[in-house]
mmCIF file with all atom_site columns, C-alpha atoms in Angstrom:
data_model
loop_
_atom_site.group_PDB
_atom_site.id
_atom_site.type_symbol
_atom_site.label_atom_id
_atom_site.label_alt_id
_atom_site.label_comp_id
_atom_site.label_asym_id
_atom_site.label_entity_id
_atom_site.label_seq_id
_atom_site.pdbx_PDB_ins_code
_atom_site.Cartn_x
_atom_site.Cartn_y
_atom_site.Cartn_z
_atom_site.occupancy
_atom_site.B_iso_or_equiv
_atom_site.pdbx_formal_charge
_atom_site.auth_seq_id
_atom_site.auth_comp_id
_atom_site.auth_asym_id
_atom_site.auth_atom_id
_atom_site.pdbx_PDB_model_num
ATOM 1   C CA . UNK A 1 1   ? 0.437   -22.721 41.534  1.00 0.00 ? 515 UNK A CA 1
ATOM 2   C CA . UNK A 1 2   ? -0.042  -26.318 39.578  1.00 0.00 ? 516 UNK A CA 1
ATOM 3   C CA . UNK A 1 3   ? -1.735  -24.618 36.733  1.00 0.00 ? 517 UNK A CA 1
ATOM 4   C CA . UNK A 1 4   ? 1.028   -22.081 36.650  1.00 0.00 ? 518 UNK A CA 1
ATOM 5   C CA . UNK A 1 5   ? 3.833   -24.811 36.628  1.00 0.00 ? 519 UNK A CA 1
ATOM 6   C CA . UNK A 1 6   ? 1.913   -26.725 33.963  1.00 0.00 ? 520 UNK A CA 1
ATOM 7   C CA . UNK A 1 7   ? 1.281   -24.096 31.610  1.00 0.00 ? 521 UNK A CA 1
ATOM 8   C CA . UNK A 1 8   ? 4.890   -21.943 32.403  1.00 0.00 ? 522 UNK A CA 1
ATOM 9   C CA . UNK A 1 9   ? 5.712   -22.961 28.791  1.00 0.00 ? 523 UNK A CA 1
ATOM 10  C CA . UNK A 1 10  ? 2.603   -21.320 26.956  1.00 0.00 ? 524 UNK A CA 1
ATOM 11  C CA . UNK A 1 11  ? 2.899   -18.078 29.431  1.00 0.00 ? 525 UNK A CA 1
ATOM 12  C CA . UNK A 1 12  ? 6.060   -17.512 28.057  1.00 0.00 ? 526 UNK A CA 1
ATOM 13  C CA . UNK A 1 13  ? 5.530   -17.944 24.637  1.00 0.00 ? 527 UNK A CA 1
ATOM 14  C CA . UNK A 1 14  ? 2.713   -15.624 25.129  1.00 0.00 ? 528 UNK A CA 1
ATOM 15  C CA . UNK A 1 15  ? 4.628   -13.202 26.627  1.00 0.00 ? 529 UNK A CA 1
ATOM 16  C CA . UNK A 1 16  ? 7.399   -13.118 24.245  1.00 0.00 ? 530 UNK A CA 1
ATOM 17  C CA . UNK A 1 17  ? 4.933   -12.974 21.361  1.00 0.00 ? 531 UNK A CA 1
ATOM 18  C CA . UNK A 1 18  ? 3.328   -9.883  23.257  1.00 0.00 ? 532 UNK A CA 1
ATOM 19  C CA . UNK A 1 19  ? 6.890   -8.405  23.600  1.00 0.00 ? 533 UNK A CA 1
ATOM 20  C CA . UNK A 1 20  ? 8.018   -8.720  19.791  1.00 0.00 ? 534 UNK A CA 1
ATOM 21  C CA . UNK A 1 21  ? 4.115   -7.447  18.383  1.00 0.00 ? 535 UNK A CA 1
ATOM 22  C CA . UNK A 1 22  ? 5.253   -3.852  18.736  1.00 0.00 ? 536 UNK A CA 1
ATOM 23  C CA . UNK A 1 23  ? 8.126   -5.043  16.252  1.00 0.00 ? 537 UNK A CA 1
ATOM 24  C CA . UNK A 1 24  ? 5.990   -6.456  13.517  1.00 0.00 ? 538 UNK A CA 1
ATOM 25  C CA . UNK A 1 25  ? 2.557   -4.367  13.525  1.00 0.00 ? 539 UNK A CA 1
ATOM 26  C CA . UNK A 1 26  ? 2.936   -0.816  13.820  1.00 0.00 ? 540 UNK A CA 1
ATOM 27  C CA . UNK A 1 27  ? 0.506   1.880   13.481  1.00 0.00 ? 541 UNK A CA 1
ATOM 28  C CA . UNK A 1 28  ? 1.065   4.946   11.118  1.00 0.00 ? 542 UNK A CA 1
ATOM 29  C CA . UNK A 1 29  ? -1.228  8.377   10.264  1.00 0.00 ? 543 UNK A CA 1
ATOM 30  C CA . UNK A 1 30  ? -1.815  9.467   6.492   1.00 0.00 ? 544 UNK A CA 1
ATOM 31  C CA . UNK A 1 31  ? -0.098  12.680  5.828   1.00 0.00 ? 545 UNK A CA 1
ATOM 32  C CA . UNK A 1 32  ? -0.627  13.363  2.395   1.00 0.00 ? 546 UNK A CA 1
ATOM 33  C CA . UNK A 1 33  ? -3.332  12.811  -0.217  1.00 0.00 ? 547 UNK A CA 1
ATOM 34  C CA . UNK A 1 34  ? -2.131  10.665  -2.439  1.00 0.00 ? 548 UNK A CA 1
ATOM 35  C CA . UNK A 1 35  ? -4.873  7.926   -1.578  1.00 0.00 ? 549 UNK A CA 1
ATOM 36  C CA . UNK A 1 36  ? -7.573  9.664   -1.483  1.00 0.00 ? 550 UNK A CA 1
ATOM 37  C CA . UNK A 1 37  ? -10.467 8.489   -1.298  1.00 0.00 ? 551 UNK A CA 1
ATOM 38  C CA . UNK A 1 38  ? -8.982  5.163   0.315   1.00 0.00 ? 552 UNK A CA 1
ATOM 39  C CA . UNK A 1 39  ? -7.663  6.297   2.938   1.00 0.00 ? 553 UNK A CA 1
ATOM 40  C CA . UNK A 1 40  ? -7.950  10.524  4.234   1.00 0.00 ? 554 UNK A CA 1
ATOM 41  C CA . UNK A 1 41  ? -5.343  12.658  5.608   1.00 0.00 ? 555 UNK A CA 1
ATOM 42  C CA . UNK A 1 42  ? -5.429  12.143  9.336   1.00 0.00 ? 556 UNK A CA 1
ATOM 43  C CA . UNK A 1 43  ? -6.835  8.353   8.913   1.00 0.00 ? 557 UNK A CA 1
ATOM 44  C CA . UNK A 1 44  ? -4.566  5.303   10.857  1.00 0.00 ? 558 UNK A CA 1
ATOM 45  C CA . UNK A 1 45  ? -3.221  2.570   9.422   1.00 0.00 ? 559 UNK A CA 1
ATOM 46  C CA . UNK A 1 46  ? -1.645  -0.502  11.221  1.00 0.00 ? 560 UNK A CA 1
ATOM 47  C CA . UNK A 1 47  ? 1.090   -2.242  8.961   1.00 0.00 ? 561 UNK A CA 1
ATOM 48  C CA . UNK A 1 48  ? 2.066   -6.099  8.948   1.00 0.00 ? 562 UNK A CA 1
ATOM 49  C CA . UNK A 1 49  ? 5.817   -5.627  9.242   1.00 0.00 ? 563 UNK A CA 1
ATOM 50  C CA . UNK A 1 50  ? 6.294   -9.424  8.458   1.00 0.00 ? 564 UNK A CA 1
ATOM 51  C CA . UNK A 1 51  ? 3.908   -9.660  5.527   1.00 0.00 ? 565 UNK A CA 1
ATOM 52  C CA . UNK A 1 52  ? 6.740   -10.257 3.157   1.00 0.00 ? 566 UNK A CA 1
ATOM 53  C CA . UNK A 1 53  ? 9.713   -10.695 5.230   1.00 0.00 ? 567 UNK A CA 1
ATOM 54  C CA . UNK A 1 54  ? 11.103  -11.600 8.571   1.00 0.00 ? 568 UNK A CA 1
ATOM 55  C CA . UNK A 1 55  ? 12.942  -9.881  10.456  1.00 0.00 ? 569 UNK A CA 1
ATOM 56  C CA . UNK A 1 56  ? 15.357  -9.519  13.450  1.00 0.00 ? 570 UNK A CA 1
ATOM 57  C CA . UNK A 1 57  ? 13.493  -7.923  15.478  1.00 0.00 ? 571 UNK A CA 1
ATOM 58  C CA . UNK A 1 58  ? 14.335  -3.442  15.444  1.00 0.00 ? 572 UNK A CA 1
ATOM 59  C CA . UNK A 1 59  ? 16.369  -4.288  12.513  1.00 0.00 ? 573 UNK A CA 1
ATOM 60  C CA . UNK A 1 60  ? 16.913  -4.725  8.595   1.00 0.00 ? 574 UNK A CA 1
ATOM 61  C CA . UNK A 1 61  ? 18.005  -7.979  8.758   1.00 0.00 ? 575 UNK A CA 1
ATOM 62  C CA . UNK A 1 62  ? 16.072  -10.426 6.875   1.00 0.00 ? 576 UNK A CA 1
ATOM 63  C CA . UNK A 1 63  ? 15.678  -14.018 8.818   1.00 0.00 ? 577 UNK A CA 1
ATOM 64  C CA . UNK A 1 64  ? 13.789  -14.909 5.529   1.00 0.00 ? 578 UNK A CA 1
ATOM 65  C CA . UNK A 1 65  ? 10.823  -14.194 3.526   1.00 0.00 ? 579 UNK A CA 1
ATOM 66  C CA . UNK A 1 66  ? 7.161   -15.045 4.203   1.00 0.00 ? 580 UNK A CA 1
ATOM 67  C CA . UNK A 1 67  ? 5.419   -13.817 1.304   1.00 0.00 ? 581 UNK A CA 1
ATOM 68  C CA . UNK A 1 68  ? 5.779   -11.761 -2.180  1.00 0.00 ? 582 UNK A CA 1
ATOM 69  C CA . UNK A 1 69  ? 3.196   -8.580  -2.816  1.00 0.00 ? 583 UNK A CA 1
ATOM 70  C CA . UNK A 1 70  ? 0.483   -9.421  -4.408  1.00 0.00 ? 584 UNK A CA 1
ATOM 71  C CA . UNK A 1 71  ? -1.626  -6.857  -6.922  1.00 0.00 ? 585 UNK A CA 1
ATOM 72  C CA . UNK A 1 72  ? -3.695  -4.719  -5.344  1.00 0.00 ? 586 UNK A CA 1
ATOM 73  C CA . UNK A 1 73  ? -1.568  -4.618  -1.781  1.00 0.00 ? 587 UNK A CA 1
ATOM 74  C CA . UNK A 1 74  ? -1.677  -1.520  -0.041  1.00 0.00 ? 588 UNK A CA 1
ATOM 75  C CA . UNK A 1 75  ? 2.090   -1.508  1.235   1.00 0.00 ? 589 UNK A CA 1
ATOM 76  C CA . UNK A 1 76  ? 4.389   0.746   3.158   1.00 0.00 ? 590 UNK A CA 1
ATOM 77  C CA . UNK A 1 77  ? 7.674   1.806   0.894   1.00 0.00 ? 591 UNK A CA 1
ATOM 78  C CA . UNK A 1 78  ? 10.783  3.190   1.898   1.00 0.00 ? 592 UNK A CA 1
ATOM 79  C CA . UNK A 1 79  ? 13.058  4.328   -0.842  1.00 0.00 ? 593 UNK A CA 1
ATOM 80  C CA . UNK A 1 80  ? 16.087  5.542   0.600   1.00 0.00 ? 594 UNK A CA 1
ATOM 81  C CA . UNK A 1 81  ? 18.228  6.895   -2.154  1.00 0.00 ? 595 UNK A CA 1
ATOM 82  C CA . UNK A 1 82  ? 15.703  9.127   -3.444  1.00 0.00 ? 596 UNK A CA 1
ATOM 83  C CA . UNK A 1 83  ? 16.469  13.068  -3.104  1.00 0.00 ? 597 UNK A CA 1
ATOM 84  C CA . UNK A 1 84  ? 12.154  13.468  -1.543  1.00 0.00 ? 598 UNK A CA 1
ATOM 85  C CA . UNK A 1 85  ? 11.027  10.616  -0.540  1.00 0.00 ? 599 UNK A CA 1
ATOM 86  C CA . UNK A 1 86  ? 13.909  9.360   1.931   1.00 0.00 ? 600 UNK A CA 1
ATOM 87  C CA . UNK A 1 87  ? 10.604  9.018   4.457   1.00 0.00 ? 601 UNK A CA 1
ATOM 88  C CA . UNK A 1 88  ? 8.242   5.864   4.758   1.00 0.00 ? 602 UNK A CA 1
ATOM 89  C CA . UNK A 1 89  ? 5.225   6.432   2.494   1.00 0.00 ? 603 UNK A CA 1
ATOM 90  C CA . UNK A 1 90  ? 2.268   4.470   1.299   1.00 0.00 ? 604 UNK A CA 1
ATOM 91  C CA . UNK A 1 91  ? 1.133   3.113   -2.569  1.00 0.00 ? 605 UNK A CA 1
ATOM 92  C CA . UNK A 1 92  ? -0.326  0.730   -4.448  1.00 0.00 ? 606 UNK A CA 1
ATOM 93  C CA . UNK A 1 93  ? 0.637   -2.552  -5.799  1.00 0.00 ? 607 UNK A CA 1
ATOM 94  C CA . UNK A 1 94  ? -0.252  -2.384  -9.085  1.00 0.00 ? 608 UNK A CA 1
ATOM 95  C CA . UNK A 1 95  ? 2.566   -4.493  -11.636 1.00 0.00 ? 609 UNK A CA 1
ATOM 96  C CA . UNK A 1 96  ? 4.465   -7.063  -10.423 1.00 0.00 ? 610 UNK A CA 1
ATOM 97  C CA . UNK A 1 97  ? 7.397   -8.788  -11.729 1.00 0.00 ? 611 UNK A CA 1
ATOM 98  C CA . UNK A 1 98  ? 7.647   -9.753  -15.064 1.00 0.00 ? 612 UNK A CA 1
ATOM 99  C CA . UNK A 1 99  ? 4.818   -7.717  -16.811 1.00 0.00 ? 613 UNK A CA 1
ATOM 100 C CA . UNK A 1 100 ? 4.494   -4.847  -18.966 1.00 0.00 ? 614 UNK A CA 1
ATOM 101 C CA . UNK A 1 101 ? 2.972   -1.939  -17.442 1.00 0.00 ? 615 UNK A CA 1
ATOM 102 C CA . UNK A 1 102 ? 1.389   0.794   -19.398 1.00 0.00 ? 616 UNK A CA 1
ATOM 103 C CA . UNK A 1 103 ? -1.273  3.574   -18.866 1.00 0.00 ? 617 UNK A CA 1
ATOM 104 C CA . UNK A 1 104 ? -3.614  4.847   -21.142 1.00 0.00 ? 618 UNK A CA 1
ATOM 105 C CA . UNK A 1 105 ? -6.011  8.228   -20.381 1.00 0.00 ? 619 UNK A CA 1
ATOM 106 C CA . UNK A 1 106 ? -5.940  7.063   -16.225 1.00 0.00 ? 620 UNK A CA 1
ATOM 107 C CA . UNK A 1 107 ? -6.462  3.439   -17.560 1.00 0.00 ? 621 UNK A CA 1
ATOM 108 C CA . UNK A 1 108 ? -4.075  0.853   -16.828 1.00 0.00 ? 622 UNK A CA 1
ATOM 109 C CA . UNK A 1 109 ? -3.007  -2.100  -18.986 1.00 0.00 ? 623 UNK A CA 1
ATOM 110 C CA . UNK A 1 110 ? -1.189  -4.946  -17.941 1.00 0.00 ? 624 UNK A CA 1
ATOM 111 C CA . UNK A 1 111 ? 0.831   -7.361  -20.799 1.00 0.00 ? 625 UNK A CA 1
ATOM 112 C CA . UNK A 1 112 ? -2.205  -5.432  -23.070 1.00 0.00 ? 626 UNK A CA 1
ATOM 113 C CA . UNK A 1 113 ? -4.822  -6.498  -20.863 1.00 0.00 ? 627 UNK A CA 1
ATOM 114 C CA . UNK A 1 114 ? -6.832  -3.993  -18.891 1.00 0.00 ? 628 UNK A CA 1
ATOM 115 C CA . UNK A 1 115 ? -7.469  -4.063  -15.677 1.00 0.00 ? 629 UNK A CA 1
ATOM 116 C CA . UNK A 1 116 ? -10.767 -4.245  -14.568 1.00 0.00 ? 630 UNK A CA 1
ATOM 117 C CA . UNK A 1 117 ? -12.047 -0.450  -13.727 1.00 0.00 ? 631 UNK A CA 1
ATOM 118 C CA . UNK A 1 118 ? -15.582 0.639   -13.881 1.00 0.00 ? 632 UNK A CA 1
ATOM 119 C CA . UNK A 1 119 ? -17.148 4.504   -12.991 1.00 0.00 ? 633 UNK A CA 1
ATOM 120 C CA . UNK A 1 120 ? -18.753 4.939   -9.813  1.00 0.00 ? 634 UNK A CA 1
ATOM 121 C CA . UNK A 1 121 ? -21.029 7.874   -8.799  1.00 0.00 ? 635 UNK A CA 1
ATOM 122 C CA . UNK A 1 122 ? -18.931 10.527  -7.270  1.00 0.00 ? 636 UNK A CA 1
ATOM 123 C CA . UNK A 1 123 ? -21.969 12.085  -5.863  1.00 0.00 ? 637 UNK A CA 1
ATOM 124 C CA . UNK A 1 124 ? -21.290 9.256   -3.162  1.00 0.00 ? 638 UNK A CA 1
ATOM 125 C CA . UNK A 1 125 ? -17.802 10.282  -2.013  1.00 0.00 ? 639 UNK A CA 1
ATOM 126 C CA . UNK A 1 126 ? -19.414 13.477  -0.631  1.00 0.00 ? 640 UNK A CA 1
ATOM 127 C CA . UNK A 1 127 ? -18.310 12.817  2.821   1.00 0.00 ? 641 UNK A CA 1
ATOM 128 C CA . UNK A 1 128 ? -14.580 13.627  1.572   1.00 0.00 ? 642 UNK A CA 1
ATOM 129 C CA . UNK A 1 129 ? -13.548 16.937  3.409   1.00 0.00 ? 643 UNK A CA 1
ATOM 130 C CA . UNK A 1 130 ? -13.648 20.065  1.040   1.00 0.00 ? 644 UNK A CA 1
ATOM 131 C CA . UNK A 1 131 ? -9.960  20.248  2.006   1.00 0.00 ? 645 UNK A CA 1
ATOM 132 C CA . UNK A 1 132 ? -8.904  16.886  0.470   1.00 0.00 ? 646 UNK A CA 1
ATOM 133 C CA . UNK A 1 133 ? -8.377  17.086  -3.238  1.00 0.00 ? 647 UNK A CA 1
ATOM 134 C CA . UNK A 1 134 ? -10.326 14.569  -5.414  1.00 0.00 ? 648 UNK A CA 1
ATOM 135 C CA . UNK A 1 135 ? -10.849 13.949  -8.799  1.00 0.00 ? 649 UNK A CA 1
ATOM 136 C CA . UNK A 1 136 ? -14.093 14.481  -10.875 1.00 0.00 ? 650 UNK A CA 1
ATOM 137 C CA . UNK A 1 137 ? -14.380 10.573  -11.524 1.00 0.00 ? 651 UNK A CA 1
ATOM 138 C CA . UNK A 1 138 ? -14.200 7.769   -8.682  1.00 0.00 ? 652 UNK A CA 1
ATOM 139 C CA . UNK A 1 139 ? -13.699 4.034   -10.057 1.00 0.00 ? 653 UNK A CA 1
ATOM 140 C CA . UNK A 1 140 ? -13.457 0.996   -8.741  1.00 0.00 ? 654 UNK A CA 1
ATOM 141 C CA . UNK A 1 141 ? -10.391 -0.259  -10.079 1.00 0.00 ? 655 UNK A CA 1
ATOM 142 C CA . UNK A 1 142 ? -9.648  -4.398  -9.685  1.00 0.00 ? 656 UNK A CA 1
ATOM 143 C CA . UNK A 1 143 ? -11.569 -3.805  -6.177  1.00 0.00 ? 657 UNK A CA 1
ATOM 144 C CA . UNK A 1 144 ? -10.254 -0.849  -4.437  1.00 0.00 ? 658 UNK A CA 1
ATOM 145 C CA . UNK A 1 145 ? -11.269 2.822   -5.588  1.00 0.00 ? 659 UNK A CA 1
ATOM 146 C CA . UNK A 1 146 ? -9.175  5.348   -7.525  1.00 0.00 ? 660 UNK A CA 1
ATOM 147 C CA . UNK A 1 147 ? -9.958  8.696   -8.127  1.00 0.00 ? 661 UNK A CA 1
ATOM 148 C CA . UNK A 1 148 ? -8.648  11.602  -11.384 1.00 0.00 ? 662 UNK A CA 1
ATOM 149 C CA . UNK A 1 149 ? -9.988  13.993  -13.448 1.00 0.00 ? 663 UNK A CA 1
ATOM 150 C CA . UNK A 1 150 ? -9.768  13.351  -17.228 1.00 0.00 ? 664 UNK A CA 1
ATOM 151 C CA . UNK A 1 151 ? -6.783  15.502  -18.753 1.00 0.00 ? 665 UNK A CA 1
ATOM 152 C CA . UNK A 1 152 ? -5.701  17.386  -15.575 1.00 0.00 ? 666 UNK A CA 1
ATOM 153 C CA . UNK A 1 153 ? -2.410  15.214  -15.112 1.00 0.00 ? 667 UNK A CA 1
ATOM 154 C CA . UNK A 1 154 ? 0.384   14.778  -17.408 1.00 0.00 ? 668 UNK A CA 1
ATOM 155 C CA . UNK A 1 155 ? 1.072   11.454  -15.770 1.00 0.00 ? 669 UNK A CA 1
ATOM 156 C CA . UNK A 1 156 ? -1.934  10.609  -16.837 1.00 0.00 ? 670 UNK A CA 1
ATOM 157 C CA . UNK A 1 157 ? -0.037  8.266   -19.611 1.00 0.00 ? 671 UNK A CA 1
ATOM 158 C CA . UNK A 1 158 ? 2.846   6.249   -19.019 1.00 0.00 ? 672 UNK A CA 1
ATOM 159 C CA . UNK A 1 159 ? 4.701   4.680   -21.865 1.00 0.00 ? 673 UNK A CA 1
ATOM 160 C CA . UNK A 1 160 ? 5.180   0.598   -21.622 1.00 0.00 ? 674 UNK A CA 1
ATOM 161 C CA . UNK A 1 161 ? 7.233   -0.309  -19.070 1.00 0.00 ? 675 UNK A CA 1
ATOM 162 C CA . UNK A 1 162 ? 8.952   -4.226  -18.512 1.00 0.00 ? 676 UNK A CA 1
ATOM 163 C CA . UNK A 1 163 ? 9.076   -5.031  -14.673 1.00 0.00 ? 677 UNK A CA 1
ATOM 164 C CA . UNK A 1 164 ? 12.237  -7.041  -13.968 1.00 0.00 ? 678 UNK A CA 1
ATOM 165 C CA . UNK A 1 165 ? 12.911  -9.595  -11.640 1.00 0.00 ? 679 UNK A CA 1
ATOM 166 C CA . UNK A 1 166 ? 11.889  -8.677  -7.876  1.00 0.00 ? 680 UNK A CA 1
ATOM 167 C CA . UNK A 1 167 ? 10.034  -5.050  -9.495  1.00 0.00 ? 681 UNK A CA 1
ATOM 168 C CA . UNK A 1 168 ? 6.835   -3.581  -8.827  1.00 0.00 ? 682 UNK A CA 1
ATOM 169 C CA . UNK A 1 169 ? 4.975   -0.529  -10.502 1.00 0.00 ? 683 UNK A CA 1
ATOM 170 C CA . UNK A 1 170 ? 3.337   1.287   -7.533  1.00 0.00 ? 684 UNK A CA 1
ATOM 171 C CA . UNK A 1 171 ? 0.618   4.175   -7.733  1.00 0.00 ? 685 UNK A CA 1
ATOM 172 C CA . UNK A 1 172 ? -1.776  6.212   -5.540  1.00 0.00 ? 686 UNK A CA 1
ATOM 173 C CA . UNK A 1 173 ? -5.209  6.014   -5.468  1.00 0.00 ? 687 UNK A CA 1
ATOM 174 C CA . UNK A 1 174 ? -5.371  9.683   -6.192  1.00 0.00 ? 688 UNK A CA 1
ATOM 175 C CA . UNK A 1 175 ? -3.831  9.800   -9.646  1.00 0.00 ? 689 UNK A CA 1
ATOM 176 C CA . UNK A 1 176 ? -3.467  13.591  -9.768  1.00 0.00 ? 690 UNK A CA 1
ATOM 177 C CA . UNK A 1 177 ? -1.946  13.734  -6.833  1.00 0.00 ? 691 UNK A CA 1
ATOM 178 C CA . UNK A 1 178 ? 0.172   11.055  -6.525  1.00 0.00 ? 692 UNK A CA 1
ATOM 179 C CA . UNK A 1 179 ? 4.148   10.847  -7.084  1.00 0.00 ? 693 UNK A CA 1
ATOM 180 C CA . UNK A 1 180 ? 4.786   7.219   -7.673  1.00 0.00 ? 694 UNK A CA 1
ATOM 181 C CA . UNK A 1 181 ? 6.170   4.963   -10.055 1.00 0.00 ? 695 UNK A CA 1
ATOM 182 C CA . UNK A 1 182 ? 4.967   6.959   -13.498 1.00 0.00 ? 696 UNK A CA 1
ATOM 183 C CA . UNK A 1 183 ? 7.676   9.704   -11.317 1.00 0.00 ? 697 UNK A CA 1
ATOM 184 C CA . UNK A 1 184 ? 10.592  7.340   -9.822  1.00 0.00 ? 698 UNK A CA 1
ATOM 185 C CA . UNK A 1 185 ? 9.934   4.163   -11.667 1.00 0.00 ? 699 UNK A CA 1
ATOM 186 C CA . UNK A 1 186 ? 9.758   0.912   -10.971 1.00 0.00 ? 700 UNK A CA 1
ATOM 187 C CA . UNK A 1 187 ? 10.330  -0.079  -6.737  1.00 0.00 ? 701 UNK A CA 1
ATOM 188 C CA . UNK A 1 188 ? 12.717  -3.019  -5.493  1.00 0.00 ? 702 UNK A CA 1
ATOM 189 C CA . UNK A 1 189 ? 11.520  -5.835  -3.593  1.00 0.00 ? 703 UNK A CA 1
ATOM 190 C CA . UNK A 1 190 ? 13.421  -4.638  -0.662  1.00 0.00 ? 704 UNK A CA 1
ATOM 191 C CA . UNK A 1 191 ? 11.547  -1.161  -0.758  1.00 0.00 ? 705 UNK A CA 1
ATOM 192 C CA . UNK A 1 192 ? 8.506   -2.791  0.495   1.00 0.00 ? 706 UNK A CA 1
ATOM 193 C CA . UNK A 1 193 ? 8.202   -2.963  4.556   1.00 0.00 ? 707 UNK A CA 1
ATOM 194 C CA . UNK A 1 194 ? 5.361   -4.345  4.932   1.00 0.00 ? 708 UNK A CA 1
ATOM 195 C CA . UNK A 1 195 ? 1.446   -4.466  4.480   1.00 0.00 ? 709 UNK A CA 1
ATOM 196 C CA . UNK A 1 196 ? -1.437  -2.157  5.603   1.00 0.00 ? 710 UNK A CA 1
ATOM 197 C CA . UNK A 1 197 ? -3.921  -4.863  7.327   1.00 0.00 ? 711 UNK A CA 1
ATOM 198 C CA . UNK A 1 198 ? -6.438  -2.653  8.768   1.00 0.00 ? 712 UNK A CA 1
ATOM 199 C CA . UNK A 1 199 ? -7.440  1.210   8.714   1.00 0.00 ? 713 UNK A CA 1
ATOM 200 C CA . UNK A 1 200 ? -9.071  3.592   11.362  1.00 0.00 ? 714 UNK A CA 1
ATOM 201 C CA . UNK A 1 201 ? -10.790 6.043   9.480   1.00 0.00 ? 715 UNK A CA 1
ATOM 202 C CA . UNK A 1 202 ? -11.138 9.770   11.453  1.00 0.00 ? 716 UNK A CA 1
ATOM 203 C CA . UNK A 1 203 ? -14.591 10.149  9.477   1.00 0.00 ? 717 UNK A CA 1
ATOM 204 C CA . UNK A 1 204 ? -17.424 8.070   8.159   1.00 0.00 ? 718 UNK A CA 1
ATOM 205 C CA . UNK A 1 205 ? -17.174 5.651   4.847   1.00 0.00 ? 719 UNK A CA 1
ATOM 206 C CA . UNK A 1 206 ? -19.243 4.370   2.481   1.00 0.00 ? 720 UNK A CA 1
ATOM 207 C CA . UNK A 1 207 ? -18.379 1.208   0.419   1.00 0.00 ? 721 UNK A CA 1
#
């Protein structure tokens, strides 16, 4: 009974912390292929709610912000006003504000820089289900794999674009299959609800 009296304080914080988790990291399954071979149809994902922003708990209203994206992010969108994609749905951080984004033949340039990319052996992504659709070339791309095949895709080439202010350019890690910003253009800051911290794959990986 001491100990509990002593240490009523940190039991409660504890308990509210345990309370609000649900709130702030929440667990989602893949339904489409668009990051293939990153993540599979069926895999689990667990996003950071409060990656960028906090907020009132169950709510859209911002207490403030606790971080920007950063290149490479694998974030959680939500763009409300377009006609398909009114749902949650997951992409790439890929331009962020400020720079010019273009794409070349599935490479991507940013301010006329490329960014890194180099061919893997796509012998090695063998373990992806007949039934997902993948590209004839894997890459690692800046660290995280992307996958196309070489003049299937119109969207294959993007013309220069200049992110503004609070902009990102976001795109799948399955290029062909993939409707992103070479489709809707460029996403707002407050499309992006949070960050995927950790995936449960339904299959075995190789890295």
């Amino acid at each position: 009974m001491i100990w509990l009296k002593r240490n009523s304080r940190a039991l409660f914080l504890v308990t509210i912390g345990i309370a609000l988790l649900p709130a702030y990291l929440r667990a989602y399954v893949l339904a489409g292929p668009s990051d293939i071979p990153t993540v599979l149809i069926g895999d689990k994902v667990i996003v950071n709610h409060a990656a960028y922003s906090l907020k009132v708990p169950y709510s859209d209203v911002t207490v403030f912000r606790t971080g920007s994206p950063k290149r490479g992010d694998f974030v959680l969108l939500r763009l409300g006003n377009h006609p398909r994609l009114k749902s949650a749905f997951f992409k790439r951080i890929i331009g962020l504000p400020g720079e010019v984004i273009e794409i070349s033949d599935n490479q991507v340039f940013i301010d006329g820089n490329r960014l890194p990319a180099h061919p893997l052996n796509a012998a090695d992504f063998a373990w992806v289900p007949k039934s997902h659709p993948i590209g004839s070339e894997v890459h690692d791309e800046d660290g995280h794999w992307i996958t196309f095949t070489p003049g299937k895709s119109e969207l294959g080439s993007h013309s220069p674009v200049r992110l503004r202010d609070r902009e990102y350019f976001v795109l799948g890690d399955n290029r062909d299959h993939s409707e992103d910003s070479r489709t809707f253009g460029p996403v707002p800051e407050t499309a992006v609800l949070g960050r995927v911290i950790a995936t449960f794959p339904t299959g075995p990986r190789v890295r």
